């Protein structure tokens, strides 16, 4: 299969990134080609794409973010467990409301 190679590409940073399928780079002994997933009209700005990446990856890898990035997501580790323990509507939905337990005891519905 094809070998992986890391190269310096002069002039490539002259293109702006746009979130779309990844731009393909083709190398041969006498040429370097960019193959865009988009079609462009004459005199229209040409973009390259680093791939369908979220803003966290764009920031870490390339030093910028895309404000309208449809691939952007936010992950909140531990948010669900915190909400279940501290957010009253979530506690009620899970049956942890103290007033509900008291109502069941008062009605003597336990088995």
C-alpha angles and dihedrals in degrees: 000000000000118000122239113241133181114211140170110246112200115210094015091109088063088079122080121230122245123185104248135108111316122281111241120228118207124194131191133163091271107024148041116206134188114209111198123206088218133070119233134201122224112285092012118132113260118220133195125211128217087200137270096316132155120241093257091061093042091052095048097041103034108014101244142078132219108233093204096040110153089194094059118116136171121219118200108195111212096004095123094053091046091051092047090053100039113020111087097212090051092047091051092047089053092050095249096121109128092213090056092053091048091050091053091049092047091050090048091229097143116112 
